[in-house]
């Protein structure tokens, strides 16, 4: 049995040596009171050679212990009420931030300045496990108390999504927060701010729809939507934040692990120092804080809380832990758990307290690398828990729980459900309440990923994706499932290509993933998925898989355009014009080409393209129109719009996609003509042709107007 001090191990069976203290314990007096009384008596008997290491040094120390008993009796006063001491856990205060009082004051003061209408940036640096995330999380209660909104996104090195997608997701959270507070006011402000651009906002932030319960949002397809590149996304987000934020409702955006963010997410150079410099040049106040390890006093307080022992009793152990961990809070937690698992820290049922052996603990060759410590501990876990941790590590820091459910249906991963229970129990992962499982720390995920040998990682990813694909094949699964499937199975491209039928199936999977990414304005991710889809098509794909080829090429052109690869987008569209079997199949591509030409400052080329396509469709644009006739046409068309919006078939589903596309081409033609030398006559002619088309197809007129 272990003891706290250097002496005889057998003394642990007899915690108290003074007879009156032994009688106190037998009467049921809490050990904390017995210990305090014994240490007082040891202090009084110090002249008789009976003073112990734990004897009080002064009444001031006694007062500190009494204060702890009064402040937190459940932790420091009462004994553990647990007969089974084999599975005793250290009682860490998960919601307490140790040794960061100065930093808490700085970040709180910064938030108060923002609440008064200022804009400010706050950068927190420090090594992994130093408590950066917890420092910001502690501010949430303050933000909520003043009516503000806290949104958070954690960048992930393993995620297949581009960082910009995560930033958008973070802003999407605000809408759900607003719903329960100032919905009518914010909803009206958003309507006034965005006007005709409201559809773009809905596409970018789908949760905006919760602020407008009366709104019936149609499904937005890439073929119908205006392409949004990174700059248009940034501008839309900027307009949104200007509406929802105010001194009464400040917004705190917390971007964690920004080292994994790229220039698209930050809208600046990749180098974080460049971002700080540009903010300072723009006169945006910035505060920079760097977190180091805890000092010995704060570390001792942390360990005292975990062991439920007076701080003075824990100093000898805290000194050893500090030497091993340098005060890194996360390393301290793992190191203490390592001591417990190795039997160097135990709960003694006789003493009813935690005990340890200083000499053995100090002399142990224990690594000072937290990653190696975690990996060593994980190697001792059951096969099911290890498999679960390795699979989750492949997906990133978080995983939708439904993914684990589907994975467990595969023969090779049938034990991951049991593994999940074990990983939750051992504290490696946790549930976030929104259907996701996440690692408790980045280092835990990194250690779990290191369980896979480097030489086996590609094969493991591929096998994981293939197992998921087999479990989900033929089932109606949501985006949370097929995106992880694609991200994993793409690691084994060389194996996919060996099976032509399978490669077509995975090409379709990547096409769906790319389309989903485009719908969410995650253009770089979409470009990656669609590029993989193209590479998996056979050489004769235009002949053998025409429809699939047409869809992938169009989506690829859209992704190339959105990522500012204009030349590649035009080459891809030219391939569609070359291979498409009819004009109807080319129409969406002509619309996209027109958009590219307009963005390049070539309205004349855009107009000529539209005119050529309309001519092939049998439409005729008059060569000229008088100003008087143009004014009359404009007035008549506006009147027709009003009639359309009040018509009984306002919510009818559009059945003729071709008519809708023609209307869009007319609209694009008019926009191009407005900026050419042809000026108003041609623009009015286009408007007249569009008006005529609406009259001829009144059953779809509402949708034509909506499309434009």
CSV table of N, CA and C in Angstrom, one decimal, residues 271-415:
chain,number,residue,atom,x,y,z
A,271,UNK,N,-0.5,33.9,-43.5
A,271,UNK,CA,0.3,34.2,-42.4
A,271,UNK,C,-0.5,35.0,-41.4
A,272,UNK,N,-0.7,34.5,-40.2
A,272,UNK,CA,-1.5,35.1,-39.1
A,272,UNK,C,-0.9,36.4,-38.7
A,273,UNK,N,0.4,36.5,-38.8
A,273,UNK,CA,1.1,37.8,-38.4
A,273,UNK,C,0.7,38.9,-39.4
A,274,UNK,N,0.5,38.5,-40.6
A,274,UNK,CA,0.0,39.5,-41.6
A,274,UNK,C,-1.3,40.1,-41.3
A,275,UNK,N,-2.2,39.2,-40.8
A,275,UNK,CA,-3.5,39.6,-40.4
A,275,UNK,C,-3.4,40.6,-39.2
A,276,UNK,N,-2.6,40.3,-38.3
A,276,UNK,CA,-2.5,41.2,-37.1
A,276,UNK,C,-2.0,42.6,-37.6
A,277,UNK,N,-1.0,42.5,-38.5
A,277,UNK,CA,-0.4,43.8,-39.0
A,277,UNK,C,-1.4,44.6,-39.8
A,278,UNK,N,-2.2,43.9,-40.6
A,278,UNK,CA,-3.1,44.7,-41.4
A,278,UNK,C,-4.2,45.3,-40.5
A,279,UNK,N,-4.6,44.6,-39.5
A,279,UNK,CA,-5.6,45.1,-38.6
A,279,UNK,C,-5.1,46.4,-37.9
A,280,UNK,N,-3.8,46.3,-37.5
A,280,UNK,CA,-3.2,47.5,-36.8
A,280,UNK,C,-3.0,48.7,-37.8
A,281,UNK,N,-2.7,48.4,-39.0
A,281,UNK,CA,-2.6,49.5,-40.0
A,281,UNK,C,-3.9,50.1,-40.3
A,282,UNK,N,-5.0,49.3,-40.2
A,282,UNK,CA,-6.4,49.8,-40.4
A,282,UNK,C,-6.9,50.4,-39.1
A,283,UNK,N,-6.1,50.6,-38.1
A,283,UNK,CA,-6.5,51.2,-36.8
A,283,UNK,C,-7.5,50.4,-36.1
A,284,UNK,N,-7.5,49.1,-36.3
A,284,UNK,CA,-8.4,48.2,-35.5
A,284,UNK,C,-7.6,47.8,-34.2
A,285,UNK,N,-8.1,48.2,-33.0
A,285,UNK,CA,-7.3,47.8,-31.8
A,285,UNK,C,-7.2,46.3,-31.7
A,286,UNK,N,-6.0,45.9,-31.4
A,286,UNK,CA,-5.8,44.4,-31.2
A,286,UNK,C,-5.1,44.2,-29.8
A,287,UNK,N,-5.4,43.1,-29.2
A,287,UNK,CA,-4.8,42.7,-28.0
A,287,UNK,C,-4.2,41.3,-28.2
A,288,UNK,N,-2.9,41.1,-27.8
A,288,UNK,CA,-2.3,39.8,-28.0
A,288,UNK,C,-1.9,39.3,-26.7
A,289,UNK,N,-2.3,38.1,-26.4
A,289,UNK,CA,-2.0,37.4,-25.1
A,289,UNK,C,-1.4,36.0,-25.4
A,290,UNK,N,-0.3,35.7,-24.7
A,290,UNK,CA,0.3,34.4,-24.9
A,290,UNK,C,0.3,33.6,-23.6
A,291,UNK,N,-0.4,32.5,-23.6
A,291,UNK,CA,-0.5,31.7,-22.4
A,291,UNK,C,0.7,30.7,-22.2
A,292,UNK,N,1.2,30.7,-21.0
A,292,UNK,CA,2.3,29.8,-20.7
A,292,UNK,C,1.7,28.8,-19.6
A,293,UNK,N,2.6,28.0,-19.1
A,293,UNK,CA,2.2,27.0,-18.1
A,293,UNK,C,1.8,27.7,-16.8
A,294,UNK,N,1.0,26.9,-16.0
A,294,UNK,CA,0.6,27.4,-14.6
A,294,UNK,C,1.8,27.5,-13.7
A,295,UNK,N,1.8,28.5,-12.8
A,295,UNK,CA,2.9,28.5,-11.8
A,295,UNK,C,2.6,27.4,-10.8
A,296,UNK,N,3.5,27.2,-9.8
A,296,UNK,CA,3.4,26.1,-8.9
A,296,UNK,C,2.2,26.3,-8.0
A,297,UNK,N,1.9,27.5,-7.6
A,297,UNK,CA,0.8,27.7,-6.7
A,297,UNK,C,-0.5,27.4,-7.3
A,298,UNK,N,-0.7,27.9,-8.6
A,298,UNK,CA,-2.0,27.6,-9.3
A,298,UNK,C,-2.1,26.1,-9.6
A,299,UNK,N,-1.0,25.5,-9.9
A,299,UNK,CA,-1.0,24.1,-10.2
A,299,UNK,C,-1.4,23.3,-8.9
A,300,UNK,N,-0.9,23.7,-7.8
A,300,UNK,CA,-1.2,23.0,-6.5
A,300,UNK,C,-2.7,23.2,-6.2
A,301,UNK,N,-3.3,24.3,-6.5
A,301,UNK,CA,-4.7,24.5,-6.3
A,301,UNK,C,-5.5,23.6,-7.2
A,302,UNK,N,-5.1,23.4,-8.4
A,302,UNK,CA,-5.7,22.5,-9.3
A,302,UNK,C,-5.7,21.1,-8.8
A,303,UNK,N,-4.6,20.6,-8.4
A,303,UNK,CA,-4.4,19.3,-7.9
A,303,UNK,C,-5.2,19.1,-6.6
A,304,UNK,N,-5.1,20.1,-5.7
A,304,UNK,CA,-5.9,20.1,-4.5
A,304,UNK,C,-7.4,19.8,-4.7
A,305,UNK,N,-7.9,20.6,-5.7
A,305,UNK,CA,-9.3,20.4,-6.1
A,305,UNK,C,-9.6,19.0,-6.6
A,306,UNK,N,-8.7,18.5,-7.4
A,306,UNK,CA,-8.9,17.1,-8.0
A,306,UNK,C,-8.9,16.0,-6.9
A,307,UNK,N,-8.0,16.2,-5.9
A,307,UNK,CA,-7.8,15.2,-4.9
A,307,UNK,C,-8.7,15.4,-3.7
A,308,UNK,N,-9.4,16.6,-3.6
A,308,UNK,CA,-10.2,16.9,-2.5
A,308,UNK,C,-9.4,16.9,-1.2
A,309,UNK,N,-8.2,17.4,-1.3
A,309,UNK,CA,-7.3,17.5,-0.1
A,309,UNK,C,-6.9,19.0,0.1
A,310,UNK,N,-6.6,19.3,1.3
A,310,UNK,CA,-6.1,20.6,1.6
A,310,UNK,C,-4.8,20.9,0.7
A,311,UNK,N,-4.7,22.1,0.2
A,311,UNK,CA,-3.6,22.4,-0.7
A,311,UNK,C,-2.2,22.2,0.0
A,312,UNK,N,-2.1,22.4,1.3
A,312,UNK,CA,-0.8,22.2,2.0
A,312,UNK,C,-0.4,20.7,1.9
A,313,UNK,N,-1.4,19.8,1.9
A,313,UNK,CA,-1.1,18.4,1.9
A,313,UNK,C,-0.6,18.0,0.5
A,314,UNK,N,-1.0,18.7,-0.6
A,314,UNK,CA,-0.7,18.3,-2.0
A,314,UNK,C,0.6,18.9,-2.5
A,315,UNK,N,1.3,19.7,-1.7
A,315,UNK,CA,2.4,20.5,-2.3
A,315,UNK,C,3.6,19.6,-2.8
A,316,UNK,N,3.8,18.5,-2.0
A,316,UNK,CA,4.9,17.6,-2.4
A,316,UNK,C,4.6,17.0,-3.8
A,317,UNK,N,3.3,16.5,-4.0
A,317,UNK,CA,3.0,15.9,-5.3
A,317,UNK,C,3.0,17.0,-6.4
A,318,UNK,N,2.5,18.2,-6.1
A,318,UNK,CA,2.4,19.2,-7.1
A,318,UNK,C,3.8,19.6,-7.6
A,319,UNK,N,4.8,19.5,-6.7
A,319,UNK,CA,6.1,19.9,-7.1
A,319,UNK,C,6.6,18.9,-8.1
A,320,UNK,N,6.4,17.6,-7.9
A,320,UNK,CA,6.8,16.6,-8.9
A,320,UNK,C,6.1,16.7,-10.2
A,321,UNK,N,4.7,17.0,-10.1
A,321,UNK,CA,3.9,17.2,-11.4
A,321,UNK,C,4.4,18.4,-12.1
A,322,UNK,N,4.8,19.4,-11.4
A,322,UNK,CA,5.2,20.6,-12.1
A,322,UNK,C,6.6,20.4,-12.8
A,323,UNK,N,7.4,19.6,-12.2
A,323,UNK,CA,8.7,19.3,-12.8
A,323,UNK,C,8.5,18.5,-14.1
A,324,UNK,N,7.5,17.6,-14.1
A,324,UNK,CA,7.3,16.7,-15.3
A,324,UNK,C,6.5,17.4,-16.4
A,325,UNK,N,5.6,18.3,-16.0
A,325,UNK,CA,4.7,18.9,-17.0
A,325,UNK,C,4.9,20.4,-17.4
A,326,UNK,N,5.7,21.0,-16.6
A,326,UNK,CA,6.0,22.5,-16.8
A,326,UNK,C,4.7,23.3,-16.6
A,327,UNK,N,3.7,22.7,-16.0
A,327,UNK,CA,2.5,23.5,-15.7
A,327,UNK,C,1.5,23.5,-16.8
A,328,UNK,N,1.7,22.8,-17.9
A,328,UNK,CA,0.7,22.7,-19.0
A,328,UNK,C,-0.6,22.0,-18.4
A,329,UNK,N,-1.7,22.8,-18.4
A,329,UNK,CA,-2.9,22.3,-17.8
A,329,UNK,C,-3.4,20.9,-18.3
A,330,UNK,N,-3.4,20.8,-19.7
A,330,UNK,CA,-3.9,19.5,-20.2
A,330,UNK,C,-2.9,18.4,-19.9
A,331,UNK,N,-1.6,18.7,-20.0
A,331,UNK,CA,-0.6,17.7,-19.7
A,331,UNK,C,-0.7,17.2,-18.2
A,332,UNK,N,-1.0,18.2,-17.3
A,332,UNK,CA,-1.2,17.9,-15.9
A,332,UNK,C,-2.4,16.8,-15.7
A,333,UNK,N,-3.5,17.1,-16.4
A,333,UNK,CA,-4.6,16.2,-16.3
A,333,UNK,C,-4.2,14.8,-16.8
A,334,UNK,N,-3.5,14.7,-17.9
A,334,UNK,CA,-3.1,13.4,-18.4
A,334,UNK,C,-2.1,12.7,-17.6
A,335,UNK,N,-1.2,13.5,-17.0
A,335,UNK,CA,-0.1,13.0,-16.2
A,335,UNK,C,-0.7,12.4,-14.9
A,336,UNK,N,-1.6,13.1,-14.3
A,336,UNK,CA,-2.3,12.6,-13.1
A,336,UNK,C,-3.0,11.3,-13.3
A,337,UNK,N,-3.7,11.2,-14.5
A,337,UNK,CA,-4.5,10.0,-14.8
A,337,UNK,C,-3.5,8.9,-15.1
A,338,UNK,N,-2.3,9.2,-15.6
A,338,UNK,CA,-1.3,8.2,-15.9
A,338,UNK,C,-0.8,7.6,-14.5
A,339,UNK,N,-0.6,8.5,-13.6
A,339,UNK,CA,-0.1,8.1,-12.2
A,339,UNK,C,-1.2,7.1,-11.6
A,340,UNK,N,-2.4,7.5,-11.8
A,340,UNK,CA,-3.5,6.6,-11.3
A,340,UNK,C,-3.5,5.3,-11.9
A,341,UNK,N,-3.4,5.3,-13.3
A,341,UNK,CA,-3.5,4.0,-14.0
A,341,UNK,C,-2.3,3.1,-13.7
A,342,UNK,N,-1.2,3.7,-13.4
A,342,UNK,CA,0.0,3.0,-13.1
A,342,UNK,C,0.1,2.6,-11.6
A,343,UNK,N,-0.9,2.9,-10.8
A,343,UNK,CA,-0.9,2.6,-9.4
A,343,UNK,C,0.0,3.4,-8.6
A,344,UNK,N,0.5,4.5,-9.1
A,344,UNK,CA,1.3,5.5,-8.3
A,344,UNK,C,0.5,6.5,-7.6
A,345,UNK,N,-0.8,6.6,-7.9
A,345,UNK,CA,-1.7,7.4,-7.2
A,345,UNK,C,-3.0,6.6,-6.9
A,346,UNK,N,-3.3,6.4,-5.7
A,346,UNK,CA,-4.5,5.5,-5.3
A,346,UNK,C,-5.4,6.1,-4.3
A,347,UNK,N,-6.6,5.7,-4.3
A,347,UNK,CA,-7.5,6.1,-3.2
A,347,UNK,C,-7.5,5.0,-2.1
A,348,UNK,N,-7.1,5.5,-0.9
A,348,UNK,CA,-7.0,4.5,0.2
A,348,UNK,C,-8.3,4.5,1.0
A,349,UNK,N,-8.9,3.3,1.0
A,349,UNK,CA,-10.2,3.2,1.7
A,349,UNK,C,-10.1,3.3,3.2
A,350,UNK,N,-9.0,3.0,3.8
A,350,UNK,CA,-8.8,3.2,5.2
A,350,UNK,C,-8.7,4.7,5.6
A,351,UNK,N,-7.8,5.3,4.8
A,351,UNK,CA,-7.6,6.8,5.1
A,351,UNK,C,-8.7,7.6,4.5
A,352,UNK,N,-9.5,7.0,3.6
A,352,UNK,CA,-10.5,7.8,2.9
A,352,UNK,C,-10.0,9.0,2.2
A,353,UNK,N,-8.9,8.9,1.5
A,353,UNK,CA,-8.3,10.0,0.8
A,353,UNK,C,-7.3,9.4,-0.2
A,354,UNK,N,-6.8,10.2,-1.1
A,354,UNK,CA,-5.8,9.8,-2.1
A,354,UNK,C,-4.4,9.8,-1.5
A,355,UNK,N,-3.7,8.8,-1.8
A,355,UNK,CA,-2.3,8.6,-1.3
A,355,UNK,C,-1.4,8.4,-2.5
A,356,UNK,N,-0.1,8.7,-2.3
A,356,UNK,CA,0.9,8.5,-3.3
A,356,UNK,C,2.3,8.3,-2.6
A,357,UNK,N,3.2,7.9,-3.4
A,357,UNK,CA,4.6,7.7,-2.9
A,357,UNK,C,5.5,8.6,-3.6
A,358,UNK,N,6.1,9.6,-2.9
A,358,UNK,CA,6.9,10.6,-3.6
A,358,UNK,C,8.1,10.1,-4.2
A,359,UNK,N,8.8,9.2,-3.5
A,359,UNK,CA,10.1,8.7,-4.0
A,359,UNK,C,9.9,7.9,-5.3
A,360,UNK,N,8.9,7.0,-5.3
A,360,UNK,CA,8.7,6.2,-6.6
A,360,UNK,C,8.3,7.1,-7.7
A,361,UNK,N,7.3,8.0,-7.4
A,361,UNK,CA,6.8,8.9,-8.5
A,361,UNK,C,7.9,9.8,-9.0
A,362,UNK,N,8.7,10.3,-8.2
A,362,UNK,CA,9.8,11.2,-8.6
A,362,UNK,C,10.8,10.4,-9.4
A,363,UNK,N,11.1,9.2,-9.1
A,363,UNK,CA,12.1,8.4,-9.8
A,363,UNK,C,11.7,7.7,-11.0
A,364,UNK,N,10.4,7.7,-11.3
A,364,UNK,CA,9.9,7.0,-12.5
A,364,UNK,C,10.3,7.8,-13.7
A,365,UNK,N,10.7,7.0,-14.8
A,365,UNK,CA,11.0,7.6,-16.1
A,365,UNK,C,9.7,7.8,-16.8
A,366,UNK,N,9.1,8.9,-16.6
A,366,UNK,CA,7.9,9.2,-17.3
A,366,UNK,C,8.1,10.3,-18.3
A,367,UNK,N,7.6,10.1,-19.5
A,367,UNK,CA,7.8,11.0,-20.7
A,367,UNK,C,7.3,12.4,-20.4
A,368,UNK,N,8.0,13.4,-20.9
A,368,UNK,CA,7.5,14.7,-20.7
A,368,UNK,C,6.8,15.2,-22.0
A,369,UNK,N,6.4,14.2,-22.8
A,369,UNK,CA,5.7,14.5,-24.1
A,369,UNK,C,4.3,14.0,-23.9
A,370,UNK,N,3.3,14.9,-23.9
A,370,UNK,CA,1.9,14.5,-23.6
A,370,UNK,C,1.4,13.6,-24.7
A,371,UNK,N,1.8,13.8,-26.0
A,371,UNK,CA,1.4,13.0,-27.1
A,371,UNK,C,1.8,11.5,-26.9
A,372,UNK,N,3.1,11.4,-26.5
A,372,UNK,CA,3.6,10.0,-26.3
A,372,UNK,C,2.9,9.4,-25.1
A,373,UNK,N,2.6,10.2,-24.1
A,373,UNK,CA,1.9,9.7,-22.9
A,373,UNK,C,0.5,9.2,-23.3
A,374,UNK,N,-0.2,9.9,-24.1
A,374,UNK,CA,-1.6,9.5,-24.5
A,374,UNK,C,-1.5,8.3,-25.4
A,375,UNK,N,-0.6,8.2,-26.3
A,375,UNK,CA,-0.5,7.1,-27.2
A,375,UNK,C,-0.2,5.8,-26.4
A,376,UNK,N,0.7,5.9,-25.4
A,376,UNK,CA,1.1,4.8,-24.6
A,376,UNK,C,-0.2,4.3,-23.8
A,377,UNK,N,-1.0,5.2,-23.3
A,377,UNK,CA,-2.2,4.8,-22.6
A,377,UNK,C,-3.2,4.2,-23.5
A,378,UNK,N,-3.3,4.7,-24.7
A,378,UNK,CA,-4.3,4.2,-25.7
A,378,UNK,C,-3.9,2.8,-26.1
A,379,UNK,N,-2.6,2.5,-26.2
A,379,UNK,CA,-2.2,1.1,-26.6
A,379,UNK,C,-2.7,0.1,-25.6
A,380,UNK,N,-3.1,0.4,-24.4
A,380,UNK,CA,-3.6,-0.5,-23.5
A,380,UNK,C,-5.1,-0.7,-23.5
A,381,UNK,N,-5.7,0.0,-24.4
A,381,UNK,CA,-7.2,0.0,-24.5
A,381,UNK,C,-7.6,-1.3,-25.2
A,382,UNK,N,-8.9,-1.6,-25.1
A,382,UNK,CA,-9.4,-2.7,-25.8
A,382,UNK,C,-9.4,-2.5,-27.3
A,383,UNK,N,-9.5,-3.6,-28.1
A,383,UNK,CA,-9.5,-3.4,-29.6
A,383,UNK,C,-10.7,-2.6,-30.0
A,384,UNK,N,-11.9,-2.7,-29.4
A,384,UNK,CA,-13.0,-2.0,-29.9
A,384,UNK,C,-12.8,-0.5,-29.6
A,385,UNK,N,-12.3,-0.1,-28.5
A,385,UNK,CA,-12.1,1.3,-28.2
A,385,UNK,C,-11.0,1.9,-29.1
A,386,UNK,N,-10.0,1.1,-29.4
A,386,UNK,CA,-8.9,1.6,-30.3
A,386,UNK,C,-9.5,1.8,-31.7
A,387,UNK,N,-10.3,0.8,-32.2
A,387,UNK,CA,-10.8,1.0,-33.5
A,387,UNK,C,-11.7,2.2,-33.6
A,388,UNK,N,-12.5,2.4,-32.6
A,388,UNK,CA,-13.4,3.6,-32.6
A,388,UNK,C,-12.6,4.9,-32.6
A,389,UNK,N,-11.6,4.9,-31.8
A,389,UNK,CA,-10.7,6.2,-31.7
A,389,UNK,C,-10.0,6.4,-33.1
A,390,UNK,N,-9.5,5.3,-33.7
A,390,UNK,CA,-8.8,5.5,-34.9
A,390,UNK,C,-9.7,5.9,-36.0
A,391,UNK,N,-10.9,5.4,-36.1
A,391,UNK,CA,-11.9,5.8,-37.1
A,391,UNK,C,-12.3,7.2,-36.9
A,392,UNK,N,-12.6,7.6,-35.7
A,392,UNK,CA,-13.0,9.0,-35.4
A,392,UNK,C,-11.9,10.0,-35.8
A,393,UNK,N,-10.6,9.6,-35.5
A,393,UNK,CA,-9.5,10.4,-35.8
A,393,UNK,C,-9.4,10.7,-37.3
A,394,UNK,N,-9.8,9.7,-38.1
A,394,UNK,CA,-9.7,9.9,-39.6
A,394,UNK,C,-10.7,11.0,-40.0
A,395,UNK,N,-11.8,11.2,-39.3
A,395,UNK,CA,-12.8,12.2,-39.7
A,395,UNK,C,-12.5,13.6,-39.2
A,396,UNK,N,-11.6,13.7,-38.2
A,396,UNK,CA,-11.3,15.0,-37.7
A,396,UNK,C,-11.6,15.1,-36.2
A,397,UNK,N,-11.8,16.3,-35.7
A,397,UNK,CA,-12.0,16.5,-34.3
A,397,UNK,C,-13.4,16.2,-33.9
A,398,UNK,N,-14.3,16.1,-34.8
A,398,UNK,CA,-15.7,15.8,-34.5
A,398,UNK,C,-16.3,14.9,-35.6
A,399,UNK,N,-17.3,14.1,-35.2
A,399,UNK,CA,-17.9,13.1,-36.1
A,399,UNK,C,-19.4,13.1,-35.8
A,400,UNK,N,-20.3,13.1,-36.8
A,400,UNK,CA,-21.7,12.9,-36.6
A,400,UNK,C,-21.9,11.5,-36.0
A,401,UNK,N,-22.7,11.4,-35.0
A,401,UNK,CA,-22.9,10.1,-34.3
A,401,UNK,C,-23.6,9.0,-35.3
A,402,UNK,N,-24.3,9.5,-36.3
A,402,UNK,CA,-25.0,8.6,-37.2
A,402,UNK,C,-23.9,7.9,-38.1
A,403,UNK,N,-22.8,8.6,-38.3
A,403,UNK,CA,-21.7,7.9,-39.0
A,403,UNK,C,-21.2,6.7,-38.3
A,404,UNK,N,-21.1,6.8,-37.0
A,404,UNK,CA,-20.6,5.6,-36.2
A,404,UNK,C,-21.7,4.5,-36.2
A,405,UNK,N,-23.0,4.9,-36.3
A,405,UNK,CA,-24.1,4.0,-36.4
A,405,UNK,C,-24.0,3.2,-37.6
A,406,UNK,N,-23.8,3.8,-38.8
A,406,UNK,CA,-23.7,3.1,-40.0
A,406,UNK,C,-22.4,2.3,-40.1
A,407,UNK,N,-21.4,2.8,-39.5
A,407,UNK,CA,-20.1,2.1,-39.5
A,407,UNK,C,-20.2,0.7,-38.8
A,408,UNK,N,-21.0,0.8,-37.7
A,408,UNK,CA,-21.1,-0.4,-36.8
A,408,UNK,C,-21.9,-1.5,-37.6
A,409,UNK,N,-22.6,-1.2,-38.7
A,409,UNK,CA,-23.3,-2.2,-39.4
A,409,UNK,C,-22.4,-3.0,-40.3
A,410,UNK,N,-21.1,-2.6,-40.5
A,410,UNK,CA,-20.1,-3.3,-41.3
A,410,UNK,C,-19.4,-4.3,-40.4
A,411,UNK,N,-19.2,-5.5,-41.0
A,411,UNK,CA,-18.6,-6.6,-40.2
A,411,UNK,C,-17.2,-6.2,-39.6
A,412,UNK,N,-16.4,-5.4,-40.3
A,412,UNK,CA,-15.1,-5.1,-39.8
A,412,UNK,C,-15.1,-4.1,-38.7
A,413,UNK,N,-16.3,-3.4,-38.5
A,413,UNK,CA,-16.4,-2.4,-37.5
A,413,UNK,C,-17.6,-2.6,-36.6
A,414,UNK,N,-18.0,-3.9,-36.4
A,414,UNK,CA,-19.1,-4.2,-35.6
A,414,UNK,C,-19.0,-3.9,-34.1
A,415,UNK,N,-17.7,-3.7,-33.7
A,415,UNK,CA,-17.5,-3.4,-32.3
A,415,UNK,C,-17.4,-2.0,-31.9
